[in-house]
Amino acid sequence: PPIHPASRVPWDLAAGRSVATWIGHGGDDPVFPAAGSRRFADDLAVAGADVTWRSYPSRHQLTLDQLVDAAAWLDRR
């Protein structure tokens, strides 16, 4: 997902502690680089959130692997 930096969006990361979060991103995404999602996932984790972040060998698209992993993650919730 496109994650806007804290300088643009005043994220309340502490509020995310009670929400389990799954983030999947194409590692070769030229539109929204995966590094932004990774930083957001790391920031959520530092704030105490239960966050799962996955990178996929894809570009700017949703893949079957992402859907399967997200569904499995949801099943465990």
Short mmCIF file of C-alpha atoms in Angstrom, two decimals:
data_model
loop_
_atom_site.label_atom_id
_atom_site.label_comp_id
_atom_site.label_asym_id
_atom_site.label_seq_id
_atom_site.Cartn_x
_atom_site.Cartn_y
_atom_site.Cartn_z
CA PRO A 1 0.00 0.00 0.00
CA PRO A 2 1.13 3.56 -0.40
CA ILE A 3 2.10 4.61 3.11
CA HIS A 4 2.43 8.34 3.53
CA PRO A 5 5.25 9.48 5.80
CA ALA A 6 4.48 10.94 9.22
CA SER A 7 5.38 14.37 7.84
CA ARG A 8 2.26 14.15 5.62
CA VAL A 9 -0.11 12.11 7.80
CA PRO A 10 -0.16 12.36 11.61
CA TRP A 11 -0.33 8.61 12.28
CA ASP A 12 -1.41 7.59 15.76
CA LEU A 13 0.79 4.50 15.91
CA ALA A 14 0.00 3.86 19.57
CA ALA A 15 -3.66 3.37 18.62
CA GLY A 16 -2.56 0.56 16.32
CA ARG A 17 -1.43 -1.60 19.22
CA SER A 18 -4.88 -3.17 19.46
CA VAL A 19 -5.18 -3.90 15.73
CA ALA A 20 -3.36 -6.83 14.15
CA THR A 21 -1.98 -5.71 10.81
CA TRP A 22 -0.84 -7.62 7.72
CA ILE A 23 1.05 -5.71 5.03
CA GLY A 24 2.13 -7.31 1.75
CA HIS A 25 4.09 -5.42 -0.88
CA GLY A 26 5.78 -6.11 -4.21
CA GLY A 27 9.50 -5.82 -3.64
CA ASP A 28 10.01 -4.40 -7.14
CA ASP A 29 7.11 -1.93 -7.06
CA PRO A 30 8.24 1.14 -9.05
CA VAL A 31 5.13 3.19 -8.13
CA PHE A 32 5.22 2.86 -4.34
CA PRO A 33 8.59 1.44 -3.23
CA ALA A 34 8.35 -1.35 -0.67
CA ALA A 35 10.73 0.51 1.66
CA GLY A 36 7.88 2.85 2.67
CA SER A 37 5.65 -0.05 3.69
CA ARG A 38 8.54 -1.69 5.50
CA ARG A 39 9.26 1.48 7.50
CA PHE A 40 5.57 1.79 8.40
CA ALA A 41 5.48 -1.86 9.55
CA ASP A 42 8.61 -1.29 11.63
CA ASP A 43 7.12 1.87 13.17
CA LEU A 44 3.93 -0.03 14.07
CA ALA A 45 5.98 -2.82 15.66
CA VAL A 46 8.03 -0.35 17.70
CA ALA A 47 4.74 1.17 18.92
CA GLY A 48 3.74 -2.30 20.15
CA ALA A 49 1.49 -3.47 17.33
CA ASP A 50 1.14 -7.06 16.16
CA VAL A 51 2.29 -6.51 12.59
CA THR A 52 3.18 -8.94 9.83
CA TRP A 53 5.04 -7.60 6.80
CA ARG A 54 5.80 -9.61 3.67
CA SER A 55 7.65 -8.73 0.50
CA TYR A 56 6.84 -10.52 -2.75
CA PRO A 57 8.78 -10.87 -6.01
CA SER A 58 6.36 -8.66 -7.90
CA ARG A 59 5.86 -5.13 -9.04
CA HIS A 60 2.76 -2.93 -8.61
CA GLN A 61 0.08 -5.61 -8.52
CA LEU A 62 -1.73 -7.92 -6.15
CA THR A 63 -0.58 -11.50 -6.60
CA LEU A 64 -2.13 -14.86 -5.83
CA ASP A 65 0.68 -15.48 -3.31
CA GLN A 66 -0.29 -12.33 -1.44
CA LEU A 67 -3.96 -13.34 -1.35
CA VAL A 68 -3.13 -16.84 -0.13
CA ASP A 69 -0.83 -15.51 2.59
CA ALA A 70 -3.33 -12.85 3.68
CA ALA A 71 -6.14 -15.44 3.84
CA ALA A 72 -3.97 -17.79 5.91
CA TRP A 73 -3.08 -14.90 8.23
CA LEU A 74 -6.77 -14.07 8.66
CA ASP A 75 -7.60 -17.73 9.36
CA ARG A 76 -5.13 -17.69 12.26
CA ARG A 77 -6.87 -14.66 13.82
#
